[in-house]
XYZ file of C-alpha atoms in Angstrom:
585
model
C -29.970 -5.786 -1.395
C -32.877 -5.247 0.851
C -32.716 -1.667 2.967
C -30.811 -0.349 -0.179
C -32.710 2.717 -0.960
C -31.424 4.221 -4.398
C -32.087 8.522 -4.207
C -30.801 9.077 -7.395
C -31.973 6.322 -9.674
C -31.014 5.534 -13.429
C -31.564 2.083 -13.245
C -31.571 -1.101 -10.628
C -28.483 -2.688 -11.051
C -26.274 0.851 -11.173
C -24.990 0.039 -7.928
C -24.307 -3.353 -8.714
C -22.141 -2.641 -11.987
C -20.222 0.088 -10.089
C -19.058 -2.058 -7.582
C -17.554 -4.640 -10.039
C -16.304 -1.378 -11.962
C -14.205 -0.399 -8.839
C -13.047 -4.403 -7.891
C -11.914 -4.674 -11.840
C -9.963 -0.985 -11.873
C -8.340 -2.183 -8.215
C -7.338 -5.485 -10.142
C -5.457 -3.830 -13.121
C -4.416 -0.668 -11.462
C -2.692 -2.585 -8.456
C -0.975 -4.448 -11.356
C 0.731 -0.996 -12.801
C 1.455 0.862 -9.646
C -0.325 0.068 -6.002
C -0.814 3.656 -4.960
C -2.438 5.027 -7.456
C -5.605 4.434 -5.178
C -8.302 3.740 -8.098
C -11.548 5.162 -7.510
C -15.091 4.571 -9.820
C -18.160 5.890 -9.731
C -21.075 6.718 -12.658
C -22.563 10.378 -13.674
C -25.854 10.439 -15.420
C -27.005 13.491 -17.561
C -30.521 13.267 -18.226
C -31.098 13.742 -21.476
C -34.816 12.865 -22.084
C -38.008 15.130 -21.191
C -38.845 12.701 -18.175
C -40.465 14.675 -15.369
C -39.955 12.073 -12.551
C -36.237 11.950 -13.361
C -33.279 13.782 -11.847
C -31.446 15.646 -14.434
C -28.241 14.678 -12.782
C -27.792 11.511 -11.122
C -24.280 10.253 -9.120
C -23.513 6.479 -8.173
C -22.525 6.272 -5.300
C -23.627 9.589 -4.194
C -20.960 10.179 -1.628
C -18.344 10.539 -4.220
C -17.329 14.450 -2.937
C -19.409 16.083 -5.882
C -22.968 17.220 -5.693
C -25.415 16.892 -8.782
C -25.674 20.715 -8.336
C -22.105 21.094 -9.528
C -22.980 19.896 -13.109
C -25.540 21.965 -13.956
C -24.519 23.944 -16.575
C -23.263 20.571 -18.492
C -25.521 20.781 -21.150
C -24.748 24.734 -21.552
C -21.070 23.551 -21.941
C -21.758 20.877 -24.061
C -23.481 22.848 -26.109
C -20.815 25.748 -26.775
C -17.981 22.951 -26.673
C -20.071 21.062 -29.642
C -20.082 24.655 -31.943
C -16.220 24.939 -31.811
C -15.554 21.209 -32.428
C -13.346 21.039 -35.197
C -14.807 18.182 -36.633
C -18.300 20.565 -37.709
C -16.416 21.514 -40.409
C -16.692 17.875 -42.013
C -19.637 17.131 -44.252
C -21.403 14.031 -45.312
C -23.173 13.447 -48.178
C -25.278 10.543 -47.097
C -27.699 11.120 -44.740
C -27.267 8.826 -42.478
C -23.511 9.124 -42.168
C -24.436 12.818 -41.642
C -26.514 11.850 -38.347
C -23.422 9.509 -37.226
C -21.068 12.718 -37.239
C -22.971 15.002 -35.459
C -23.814 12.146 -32.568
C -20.146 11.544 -32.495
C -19.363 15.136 -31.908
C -22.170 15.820 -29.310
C -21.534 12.366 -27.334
C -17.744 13.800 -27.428
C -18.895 17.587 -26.564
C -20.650 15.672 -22.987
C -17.466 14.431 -22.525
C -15.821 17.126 -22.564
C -17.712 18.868 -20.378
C -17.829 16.369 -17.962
C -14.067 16.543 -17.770
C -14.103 20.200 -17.417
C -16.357 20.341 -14.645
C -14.536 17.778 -12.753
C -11.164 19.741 -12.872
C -13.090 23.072 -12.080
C -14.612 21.346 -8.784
C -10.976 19.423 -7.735
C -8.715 21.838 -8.320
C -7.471 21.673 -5.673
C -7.972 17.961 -5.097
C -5.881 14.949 -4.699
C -7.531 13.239 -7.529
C -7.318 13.424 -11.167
C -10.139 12.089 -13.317
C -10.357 10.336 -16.769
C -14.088 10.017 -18.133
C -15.361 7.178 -20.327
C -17.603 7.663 -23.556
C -20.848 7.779 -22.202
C -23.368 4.447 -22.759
C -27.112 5.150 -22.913
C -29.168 4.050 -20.434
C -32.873 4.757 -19.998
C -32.927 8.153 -20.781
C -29.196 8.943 -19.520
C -25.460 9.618 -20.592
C -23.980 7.706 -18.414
C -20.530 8.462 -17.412
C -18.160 6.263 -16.007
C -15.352 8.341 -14.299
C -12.114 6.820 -13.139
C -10.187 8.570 -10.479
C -6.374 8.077 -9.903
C -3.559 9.743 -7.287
C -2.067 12.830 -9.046
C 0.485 12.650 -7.146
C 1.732 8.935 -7.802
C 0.868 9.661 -11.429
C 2.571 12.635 -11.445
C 5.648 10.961 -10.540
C 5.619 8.860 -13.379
C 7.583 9.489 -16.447
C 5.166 10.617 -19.755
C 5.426 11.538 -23.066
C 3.915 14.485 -24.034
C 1.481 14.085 -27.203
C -1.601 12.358 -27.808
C -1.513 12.656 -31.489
C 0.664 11.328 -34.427
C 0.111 13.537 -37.649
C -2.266 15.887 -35.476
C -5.072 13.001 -36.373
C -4.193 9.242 -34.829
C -4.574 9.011 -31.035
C -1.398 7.768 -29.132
C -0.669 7.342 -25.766
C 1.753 8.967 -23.247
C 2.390 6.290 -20.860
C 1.631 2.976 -20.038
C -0.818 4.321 -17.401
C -2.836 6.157 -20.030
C -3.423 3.111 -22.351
C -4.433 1.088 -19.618
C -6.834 4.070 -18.576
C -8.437 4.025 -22.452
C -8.194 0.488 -22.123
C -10.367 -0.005 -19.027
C -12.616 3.454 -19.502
C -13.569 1.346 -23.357
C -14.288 -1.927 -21.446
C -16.563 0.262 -19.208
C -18.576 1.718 -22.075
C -18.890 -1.603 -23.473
C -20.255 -3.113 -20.187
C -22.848 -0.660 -19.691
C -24.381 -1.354 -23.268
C -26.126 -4.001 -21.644
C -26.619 -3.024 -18.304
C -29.329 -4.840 -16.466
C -28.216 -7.323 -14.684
C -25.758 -7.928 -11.579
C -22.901 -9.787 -12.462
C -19.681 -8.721 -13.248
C -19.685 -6.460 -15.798
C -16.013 -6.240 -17.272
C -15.293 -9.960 -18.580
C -12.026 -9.499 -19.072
C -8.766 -10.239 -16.329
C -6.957 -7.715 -14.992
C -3.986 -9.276 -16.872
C -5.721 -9.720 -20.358
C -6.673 -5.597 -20.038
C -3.029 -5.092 -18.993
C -0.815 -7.199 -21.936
C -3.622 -4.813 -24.301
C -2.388 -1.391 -22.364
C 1.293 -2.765 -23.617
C 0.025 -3.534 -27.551
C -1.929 -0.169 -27.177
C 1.000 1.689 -26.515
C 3.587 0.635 -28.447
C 1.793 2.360 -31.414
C 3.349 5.641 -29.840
C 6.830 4.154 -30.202
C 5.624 2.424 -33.955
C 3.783 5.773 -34.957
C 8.005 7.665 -34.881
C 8.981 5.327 -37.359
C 6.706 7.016 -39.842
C 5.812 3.833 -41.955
C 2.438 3.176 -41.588
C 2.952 -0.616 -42.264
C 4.841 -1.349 -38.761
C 2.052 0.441 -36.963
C 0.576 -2.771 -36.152
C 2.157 -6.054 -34.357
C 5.122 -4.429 -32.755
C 4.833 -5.385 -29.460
C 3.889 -9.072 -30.494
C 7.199 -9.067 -32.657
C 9.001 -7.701 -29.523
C 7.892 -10.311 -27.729
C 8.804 -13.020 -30.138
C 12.296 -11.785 -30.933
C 12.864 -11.472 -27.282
C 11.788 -15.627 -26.671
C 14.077 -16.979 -29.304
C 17.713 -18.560 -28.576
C 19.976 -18.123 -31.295
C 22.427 -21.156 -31.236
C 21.484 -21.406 -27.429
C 22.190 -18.038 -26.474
C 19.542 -15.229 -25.187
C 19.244 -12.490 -27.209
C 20.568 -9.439 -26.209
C 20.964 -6.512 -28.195
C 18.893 -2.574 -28.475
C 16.451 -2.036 -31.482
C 16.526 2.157 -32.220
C 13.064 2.772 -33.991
C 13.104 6.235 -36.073
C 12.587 7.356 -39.454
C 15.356 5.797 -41.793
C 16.474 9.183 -42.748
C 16.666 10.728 -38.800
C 18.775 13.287 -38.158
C 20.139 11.743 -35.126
C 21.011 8.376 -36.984
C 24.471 6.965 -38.255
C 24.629 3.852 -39.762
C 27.464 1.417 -39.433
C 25.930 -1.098 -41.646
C 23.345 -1.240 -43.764
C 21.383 -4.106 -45.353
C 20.910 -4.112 -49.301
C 17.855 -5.737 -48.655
C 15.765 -4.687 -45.760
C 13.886 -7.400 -43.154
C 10.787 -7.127 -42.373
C 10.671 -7.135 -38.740
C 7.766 -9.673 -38.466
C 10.890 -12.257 -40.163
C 11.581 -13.015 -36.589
C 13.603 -15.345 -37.251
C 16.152 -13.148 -39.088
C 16.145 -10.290 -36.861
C 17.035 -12.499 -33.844
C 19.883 -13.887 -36.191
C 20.755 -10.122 -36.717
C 20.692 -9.210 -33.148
C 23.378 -10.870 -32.825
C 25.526 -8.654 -34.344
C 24.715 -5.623 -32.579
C 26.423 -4.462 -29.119
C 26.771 -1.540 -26.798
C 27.830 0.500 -29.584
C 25.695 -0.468 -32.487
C 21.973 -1.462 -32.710
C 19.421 -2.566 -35.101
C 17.743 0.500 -37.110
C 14.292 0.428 -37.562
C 10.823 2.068 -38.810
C 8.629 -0.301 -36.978
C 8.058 -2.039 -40.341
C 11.838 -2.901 -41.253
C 15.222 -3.346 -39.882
C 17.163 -1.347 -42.152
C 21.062 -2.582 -40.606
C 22.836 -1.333 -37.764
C 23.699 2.121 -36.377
C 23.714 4.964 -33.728
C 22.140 7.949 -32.500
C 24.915 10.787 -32.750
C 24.325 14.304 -32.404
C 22.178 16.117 -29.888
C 18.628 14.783 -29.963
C 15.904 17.117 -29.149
C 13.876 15.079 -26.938
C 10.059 17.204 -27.418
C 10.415 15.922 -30.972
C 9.892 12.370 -29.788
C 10.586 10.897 -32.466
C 13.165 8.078 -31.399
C 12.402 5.135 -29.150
C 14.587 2.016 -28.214
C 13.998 -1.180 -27.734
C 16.207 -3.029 -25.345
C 16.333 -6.851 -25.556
C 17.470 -7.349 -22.013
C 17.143 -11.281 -21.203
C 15.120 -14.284 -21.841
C 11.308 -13.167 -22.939
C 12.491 -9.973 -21.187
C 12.573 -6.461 -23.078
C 12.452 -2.244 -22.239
C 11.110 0.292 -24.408
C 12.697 3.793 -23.531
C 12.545 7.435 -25.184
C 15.969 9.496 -24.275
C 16.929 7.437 -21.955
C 13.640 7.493 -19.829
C 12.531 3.816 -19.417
C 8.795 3.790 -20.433
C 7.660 0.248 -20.152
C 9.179 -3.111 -19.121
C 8.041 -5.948 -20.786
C 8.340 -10.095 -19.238
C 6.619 -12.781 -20.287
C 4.382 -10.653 -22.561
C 3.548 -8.642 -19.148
C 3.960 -5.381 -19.675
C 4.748 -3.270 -16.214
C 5.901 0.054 -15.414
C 9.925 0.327 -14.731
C 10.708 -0.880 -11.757
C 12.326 1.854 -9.189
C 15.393 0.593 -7.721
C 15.242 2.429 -4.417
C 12.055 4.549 -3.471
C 13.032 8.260 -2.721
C 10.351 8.966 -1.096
C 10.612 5.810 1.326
C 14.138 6.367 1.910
C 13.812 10.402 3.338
C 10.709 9.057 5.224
C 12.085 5.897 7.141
C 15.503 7.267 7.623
C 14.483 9.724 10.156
C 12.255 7.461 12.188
C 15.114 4.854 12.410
C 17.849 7.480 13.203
C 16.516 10.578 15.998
C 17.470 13.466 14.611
C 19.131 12.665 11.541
C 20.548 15.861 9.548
C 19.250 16.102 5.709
C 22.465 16.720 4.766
C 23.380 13.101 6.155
C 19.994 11.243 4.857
C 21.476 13.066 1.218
C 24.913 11.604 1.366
C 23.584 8.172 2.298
C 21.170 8.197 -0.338
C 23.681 8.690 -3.049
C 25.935 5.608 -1.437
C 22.633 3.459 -1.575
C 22.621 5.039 -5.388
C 26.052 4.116 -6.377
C 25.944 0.502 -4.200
C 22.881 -0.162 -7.133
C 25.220 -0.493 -9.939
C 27.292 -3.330 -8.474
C 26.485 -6.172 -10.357
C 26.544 -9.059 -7.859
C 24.400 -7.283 -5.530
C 25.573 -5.959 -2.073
C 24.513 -4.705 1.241
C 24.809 -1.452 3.581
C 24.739 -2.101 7.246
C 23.916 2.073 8.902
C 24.456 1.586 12.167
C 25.032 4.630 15.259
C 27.299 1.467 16.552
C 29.093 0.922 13.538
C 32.469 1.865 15.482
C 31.836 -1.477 18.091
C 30.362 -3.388 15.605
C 33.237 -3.656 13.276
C 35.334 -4.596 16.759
C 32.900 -7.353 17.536
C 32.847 -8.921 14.426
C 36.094 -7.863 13.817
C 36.980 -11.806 12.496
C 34.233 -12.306 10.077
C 35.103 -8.605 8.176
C 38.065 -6.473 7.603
C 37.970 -3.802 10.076
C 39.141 -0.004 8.586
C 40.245 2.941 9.469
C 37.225 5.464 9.524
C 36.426 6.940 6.569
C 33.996 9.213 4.865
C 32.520 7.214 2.163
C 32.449 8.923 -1.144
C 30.501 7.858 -4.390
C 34.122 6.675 -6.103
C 34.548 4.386 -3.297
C 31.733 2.694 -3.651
C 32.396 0.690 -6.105
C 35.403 -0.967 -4.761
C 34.269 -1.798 -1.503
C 31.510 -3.270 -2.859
C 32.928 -5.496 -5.196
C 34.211 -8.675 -2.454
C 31.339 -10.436 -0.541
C 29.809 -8.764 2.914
C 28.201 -6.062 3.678
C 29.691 -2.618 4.208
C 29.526 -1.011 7.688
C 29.021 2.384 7.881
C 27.509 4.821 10.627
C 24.469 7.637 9.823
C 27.658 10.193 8.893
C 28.615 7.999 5.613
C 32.173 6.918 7.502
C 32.952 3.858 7.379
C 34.363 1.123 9.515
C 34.075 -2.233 7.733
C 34.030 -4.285 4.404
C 33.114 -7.990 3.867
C 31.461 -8.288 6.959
C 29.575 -11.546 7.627
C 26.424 -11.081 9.414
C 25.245 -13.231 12.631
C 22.030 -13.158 14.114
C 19.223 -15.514 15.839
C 16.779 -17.184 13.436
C 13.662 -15.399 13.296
C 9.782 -16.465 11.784
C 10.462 -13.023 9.855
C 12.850 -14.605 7.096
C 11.478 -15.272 4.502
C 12.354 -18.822 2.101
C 11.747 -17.383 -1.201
C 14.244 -14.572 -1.100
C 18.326 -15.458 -1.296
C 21.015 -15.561 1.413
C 21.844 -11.783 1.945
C 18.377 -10.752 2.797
C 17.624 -13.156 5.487
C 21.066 -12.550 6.868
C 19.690 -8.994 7.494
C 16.626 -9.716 8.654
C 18.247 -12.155 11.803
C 20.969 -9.278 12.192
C 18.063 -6.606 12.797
C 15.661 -8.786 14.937
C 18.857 -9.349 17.232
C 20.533 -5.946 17.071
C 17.750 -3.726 15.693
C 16.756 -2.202 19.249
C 20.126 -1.474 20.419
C 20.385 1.999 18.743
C 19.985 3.317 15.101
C 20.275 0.492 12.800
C 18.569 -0.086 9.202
C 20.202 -2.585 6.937
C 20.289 -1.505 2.930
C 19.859 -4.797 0.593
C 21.252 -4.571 -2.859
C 20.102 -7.389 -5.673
C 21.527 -8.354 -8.475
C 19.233 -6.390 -10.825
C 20.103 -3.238 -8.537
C 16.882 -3.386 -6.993
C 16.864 -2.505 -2.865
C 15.020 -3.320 0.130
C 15.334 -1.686 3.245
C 15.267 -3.705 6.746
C 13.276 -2.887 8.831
C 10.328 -2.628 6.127
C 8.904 0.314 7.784
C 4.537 1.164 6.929
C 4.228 4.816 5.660
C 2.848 7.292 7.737
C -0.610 8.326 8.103
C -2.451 11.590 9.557
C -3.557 10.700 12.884
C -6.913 12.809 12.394
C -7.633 10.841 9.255
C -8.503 8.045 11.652
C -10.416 10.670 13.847
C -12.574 11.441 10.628
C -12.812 8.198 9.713
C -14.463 7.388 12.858
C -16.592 10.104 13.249
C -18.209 9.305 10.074
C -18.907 5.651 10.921
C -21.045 6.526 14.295
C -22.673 9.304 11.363
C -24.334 5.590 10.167
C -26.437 5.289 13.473
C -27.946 8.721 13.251
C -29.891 7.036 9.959
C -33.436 5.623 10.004
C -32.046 3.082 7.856
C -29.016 1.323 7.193
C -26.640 2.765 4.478
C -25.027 -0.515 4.079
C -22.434 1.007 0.871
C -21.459 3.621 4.332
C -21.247 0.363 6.914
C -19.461 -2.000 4.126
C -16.716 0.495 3.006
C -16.246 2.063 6.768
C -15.416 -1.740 8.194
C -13.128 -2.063 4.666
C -11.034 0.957 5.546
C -10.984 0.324 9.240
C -9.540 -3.104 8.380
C -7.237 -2.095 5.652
C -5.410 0.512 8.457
C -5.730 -1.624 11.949
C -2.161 -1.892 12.082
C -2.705 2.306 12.924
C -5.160 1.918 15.226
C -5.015 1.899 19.117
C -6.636 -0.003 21.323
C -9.044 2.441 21.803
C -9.981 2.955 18.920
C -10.517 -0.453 18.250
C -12.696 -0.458 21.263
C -14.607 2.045 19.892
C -15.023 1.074 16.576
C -16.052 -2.306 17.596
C -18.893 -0.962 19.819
C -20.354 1.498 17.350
C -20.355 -1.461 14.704
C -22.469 -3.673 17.874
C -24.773 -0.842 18.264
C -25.290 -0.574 14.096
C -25.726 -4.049 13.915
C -28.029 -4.310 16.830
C -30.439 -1.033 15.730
C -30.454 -2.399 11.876
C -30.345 -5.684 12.524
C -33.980 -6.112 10.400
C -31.719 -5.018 6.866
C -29.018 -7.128 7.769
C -31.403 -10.086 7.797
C -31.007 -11.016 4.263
C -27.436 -10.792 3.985
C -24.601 -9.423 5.819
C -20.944 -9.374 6.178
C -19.537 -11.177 9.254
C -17.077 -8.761 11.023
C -14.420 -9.903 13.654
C -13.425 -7.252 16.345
C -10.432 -5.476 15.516
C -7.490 -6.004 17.471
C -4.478 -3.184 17.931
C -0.342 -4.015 16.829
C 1.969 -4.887 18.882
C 4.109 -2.920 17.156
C 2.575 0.627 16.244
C 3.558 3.207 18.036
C 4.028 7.634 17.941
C 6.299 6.957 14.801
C 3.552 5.938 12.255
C 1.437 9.209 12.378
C 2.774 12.153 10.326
C-alpha cells in the first residue's frame, strides 16, 4: 500500500497476513460468542546476529505493548527451558536428540511470551493465548490472540488440560477453538510471503474441528483409549437417525464402566461398539428420564444411573443428551458445555441475559428498586420453563391496562406474583400483566397495537404482537414486554443497545485528529478510526458527527497524494434519531 511505512520490519507482507489473521478470528469467534471482541497482532523475537534488525518487532505497533517490555524474553526463555520437564528425556539418535531440545526451546519462547503478556495486562481487559512461533527471516514469530476476560470469564470451564498428566485436553469449547485457530496461524505463516488470505479454512470448517477437538475431554473420562477418537462424529450420526420414524431422544452417561457414581439397570452380555450406530440408536430407545445408555466412549455397556454424590473436580463423568433431530448437548454435572446442530457445534445458548436484564430494566423504569428488578427477574426465570412459550407485559399502567382490555383478558384481583404462580398463569394463551412491583392484574391478555415496519416476518405471532403493542403504548410510561419461546429462550421489547462510556467517544476522537499531526498518512490509524466510528454512530451526536466528518475532509485533503492509489470511500456520518442521555454509562 503506497505511504505504508513499516518501523518495525520482519518481512513485507506482515501487515498483510495480520489483517486476514484478525478478519478470520472475527469470523469464528463471532460464531462462539459476539463479545468476546477478538483481537490479533504478531511479536517477533529476533533470534539471528543481524545488526540492521530490531530484536523485538510488533505488528501493528499500536497494539498497547512496547518492544521494550519484552526484553528480558530470551533471559526467561532461557531459565524457563532449564526447568522444562521434558530435559530429563534422552535420545539416542542424534537427530531425534536435536528435535527435543528445539521442541523444548520453541516451547520455553512461548512461554515466556505468555508470561510477559500477563505481567504487562494485569490489570487489563484482555487475556492472551500465544501461537507456536513460525520462523521467519531471522524471527520467532508470534501470533497472539486476544479475547474479553470478562465474557470468557463468564463462561462455564472445566478445569484440566491434561488426561493422565500427559495428553492435552481442552476446558471449553472456547479453548479448542483458540488451539484450533492459534495452529492454523502457525501453519499460515510457514509460508509467509505473499498477500492473500492466509488461513484457508471457513470460519465454520475451524468451528465443527473446535467441537471434534473437544470432545476428546469428554472421550478421555471414559478411560478406554479406543473411543478416544470419532466421538463427536458418532454423536452426530446417532443423533440424525429415525428409529421406526421417531427422533431419537434419550442421554448417553460416558464414565469408566466401573465408576463409583454408576448403577446399572441393565446390562448387555455383549457390549456395542458405539461406532454400530445403528444399534445404539435402536438402544436409545429404551432409555428415559430415569435410565441412560452407559458408556466408555468406545462401548455402550447397557443402561444405568449416576447415584451417589459425585465429586465434580474429579471430572470424570460427562453426558450426552440426544435432544431432537441432528440436535445433541454434552454437559459435566449438570453444566451444559457444548450444543451441538447440524454438526455445528455452539456454546449453550443463555435463555435470558443477566446482565441485559439489570441494565435495561432501569432505563425503561426511573428509579426502579433492585429489590424489584430481583423479583422480576426470577418471574422471567420461572415463565422460561413453560413449555409452549409465554409472555410478560411490565407495565407502571398495568392497573388501566387490564381495564382497557378488560374483554380480550381476564382481569384479577392484584396480586404479588410469586415463583409457584408462575406456572399456572402461564399455562392458557396471553400474556401476563404485571406492574414493576411483580403484582399482577391480568392473564390471557390479547395484545392490540398499530402495525409497525419494526415486526419482523421470520419470527412467530407473540413477538410481533409485542412489538405493535410497544410502538403504540411504549411512550406512555414504563413499559417493556418479556417474550418467552418455546425452547425457553427470551427477548426483551424494546431491544435496548448497551451502554457505552461517553469519554470513550471523546478518546476516540481525539486520537483520530492525532492522524493530521503526521507527515504522512498512517492509513492502519485512518482505516480502523472510520471502522470504529461507524461501528458506534448510533452513539454519536450530531456534533460529533460534524466533527468527525471534518477532521476526516481535512485528512483526506492534506494526504490526499497516499490516498491516490487506493482508498476507502467514506460517507458522512449521520446521528440517531433515537439516542439519547440513556445510552452512556
Amino acid at each position: 500500500m503506497k505511504g505504508h511505512l513499516i518501523n518495525y520490519f520482519m518481512w513485507g507482507y506482515q501487515l498483510h497476513v495480520q489483517v486476514s489473521f484478525k478478519v478470520s478470528a472475527e469470523s469464528l469467534f463471532k460464531k462462539i460468542d459476539s463479545r468476546l471482541d477478538p483481537e490479533v497482532f504478531f511479536i517477533g523475537v529476533l533470534v539471528e546476529e543481524k545488526p540492521d534488525r530490531h530484536p523485538i518487532c510488533l505488528e501493528p505497533e499500536d497494539i498497547g505493548f512496547l518492544p521494550e517490555s519484552f526484553s528480558d524474553v530470551h533471559s526467561l526463555a532461557k531459565e524457563l527451558e532449564k526447568v522444562d520437564e521434558e530435559n530429563r528425556i534422552f535420545h539416542s539418535h542424534e537427530i531425534a536428540q536435536e528435535n527435543h531440545n528445539r521442541r523444548i526451546a520453541t516451547r520455553s519462547y512461548k512461554e515466556a511470551i505468555s508470561k510477559i503478556l500477563k505481567r504487562e495486562s494485569v490489570f487489563g481487559e484482555k487475556e492472551y493465548f500465544v501461537a507456536t512461533p513460525t520462523y521467519i527471516d531471522g524471527y520467532h514469530v508470534f501470533t497472539v490472540l486476544a479475547l474479553n476476560k470478562k465474557i470468557l470469564d463468564s463462561h462455564y470451564e472445566l478445569t484440566k488440560d491434561f488426561f493422565n498428566d500427559r495428553y492435552t485436553i481442552f476446558r471449553s469449547l472456547i479453548k479448542s477453538a483458540i488451539n484450533i485457530f492459534l495452529g492454523e496461524c502457525s501453519n499460515a505463516l510457514k509460508d509467509p510471503h505473499t498477500s492473500g488470505g492466509a488461513i484457508d479454512r471457513r470460519a465454520e470448517e475451524l468451528l465443527r474441528e473446535a467441537g471434534r477437538q473437544f470432545m476428546y475431554t469428554a472421550a478421555a473420562a471414559g478411560g478406554d483409549i479406543m473411543g478416544l477418537h470419532g466421538l463427536y462424529d458418532a454423536c452426530n450420526e446417532i443423533a440424525s437417525m429415525k428409529y421406526e420414524g421417531a427422533i431419537g431422544l434419550g442421554k448417553m452417561i460416558l464414565a469408566p464402566k466401573d465408576h463409583k457414581n454408576l448403577k446399572f439397570t441393565l446390562q448387555l452380555k455383549t457390549p456395542i461398539r458405539v461406532r454400530d450406530y445403528r444399534k445404539v440408536r435402536k438402544f436409545l430407545e429404551i432409555s428415559d428420564d430415569r435410565s441412560a445408555l452407559i458408556s466408555d466412549s468406545a462401548v455402550i455397556y447397557g443402561l444405568g444411573e449416576l447415584k451417589g454424590k459425585y465429586n465434580p473436580k474429579e471430572e470424570s463423568v460427562f453426558v450426552v443428551n440426544f435432544t431432537s433431530h441432528f440436535q445433541w448437548e454434552l454437559s459435566h454435572d449438570n453444566n451444559s458445555l457444548m450444543e451441538v446442530e447440524y454438526r455445528d457445534p455452539r456454546l449453550p445458548k443463555e435463555k435470558i441475559n443477566r446482565e441485559k436484564f439489570y441494565s435495561d430494566l432501569p432505563r425503561l423504569f426511573d428509579s426502579i428498586s433492585k429489590d424489584d428488578v430481583d423479583d422480576l427477574w426470577d418471574i422471567a426465570l420461572e415463565a422460561t420453563k413453560q413449555k409452549h412459550g409465554t409472555m410478560l407485559v411490565i407495565s407502571d399502567n398495568a392497573n388501566s391496562e387490564s381495564e382497557r382490555l378488560g374483554n380480550q383478558c381476564f382481569p384479577l384481583k392484584p396480586i404479588k406474583l410469586s415463583d409457584s404462580l408462575i406456572q399456572q398463569i402461564t399455562s392458557i394463551d396471553g400474556a401476563v400483566l404485571l406492574d414493576r412491583n411483580s403484582v399482577c392484574y391480568a392473564i390471557g391478555v390479547i395484545l392490540d397495537g398499530l402495525a409497525t415496519e419494526k415486526g419482523d416476518s421470520s419470527r412467530g405471532a407473540r413477538y410481533n404482537s409485542a412489538v405493535r403493542y410497544y410502538e403504540q403504548f411504549g411512550n406512555g410510561g414504563g413499559l417493556a414486554l418479556v417474550i418467552i419461546s418455546e425452547d425457553g429462550m427470551i427477548n426483551l421489547i424494546p431491544d435496548l443497545k448497551p451502554q457505552i462510556k461517553k469519554r470513550d467517544i471523546s478518546d476516540a476522537i481525539a486520537k483520530f485528529k492525532n492522524i493530521l499531526s503526521g507527515s504522512s498518512l498512517n492509513h492502519k490509524s485512518f482505516n480502523y478510526g472510520m471502522s470504529d466510528f461507524q461501528s458506534i454512530n448510533f452513539y454519536l451526536s450530531q456534533s460529533e458527527c460534524d466533527e468527525i466528518n471534518d477532521t476526516r475532509k481535512q485528512i483526506e485533503e492534506k494526504f490526499k497524494t497516499d490516498l491516490a492509489e487506493m482508498r476507502i470511500v467514506y460517507e458522512d456520518l449521520k446521528s440517531s434519531p433515537e439516542m439519547n442521555d440513556s445510552y452512556y454509562k
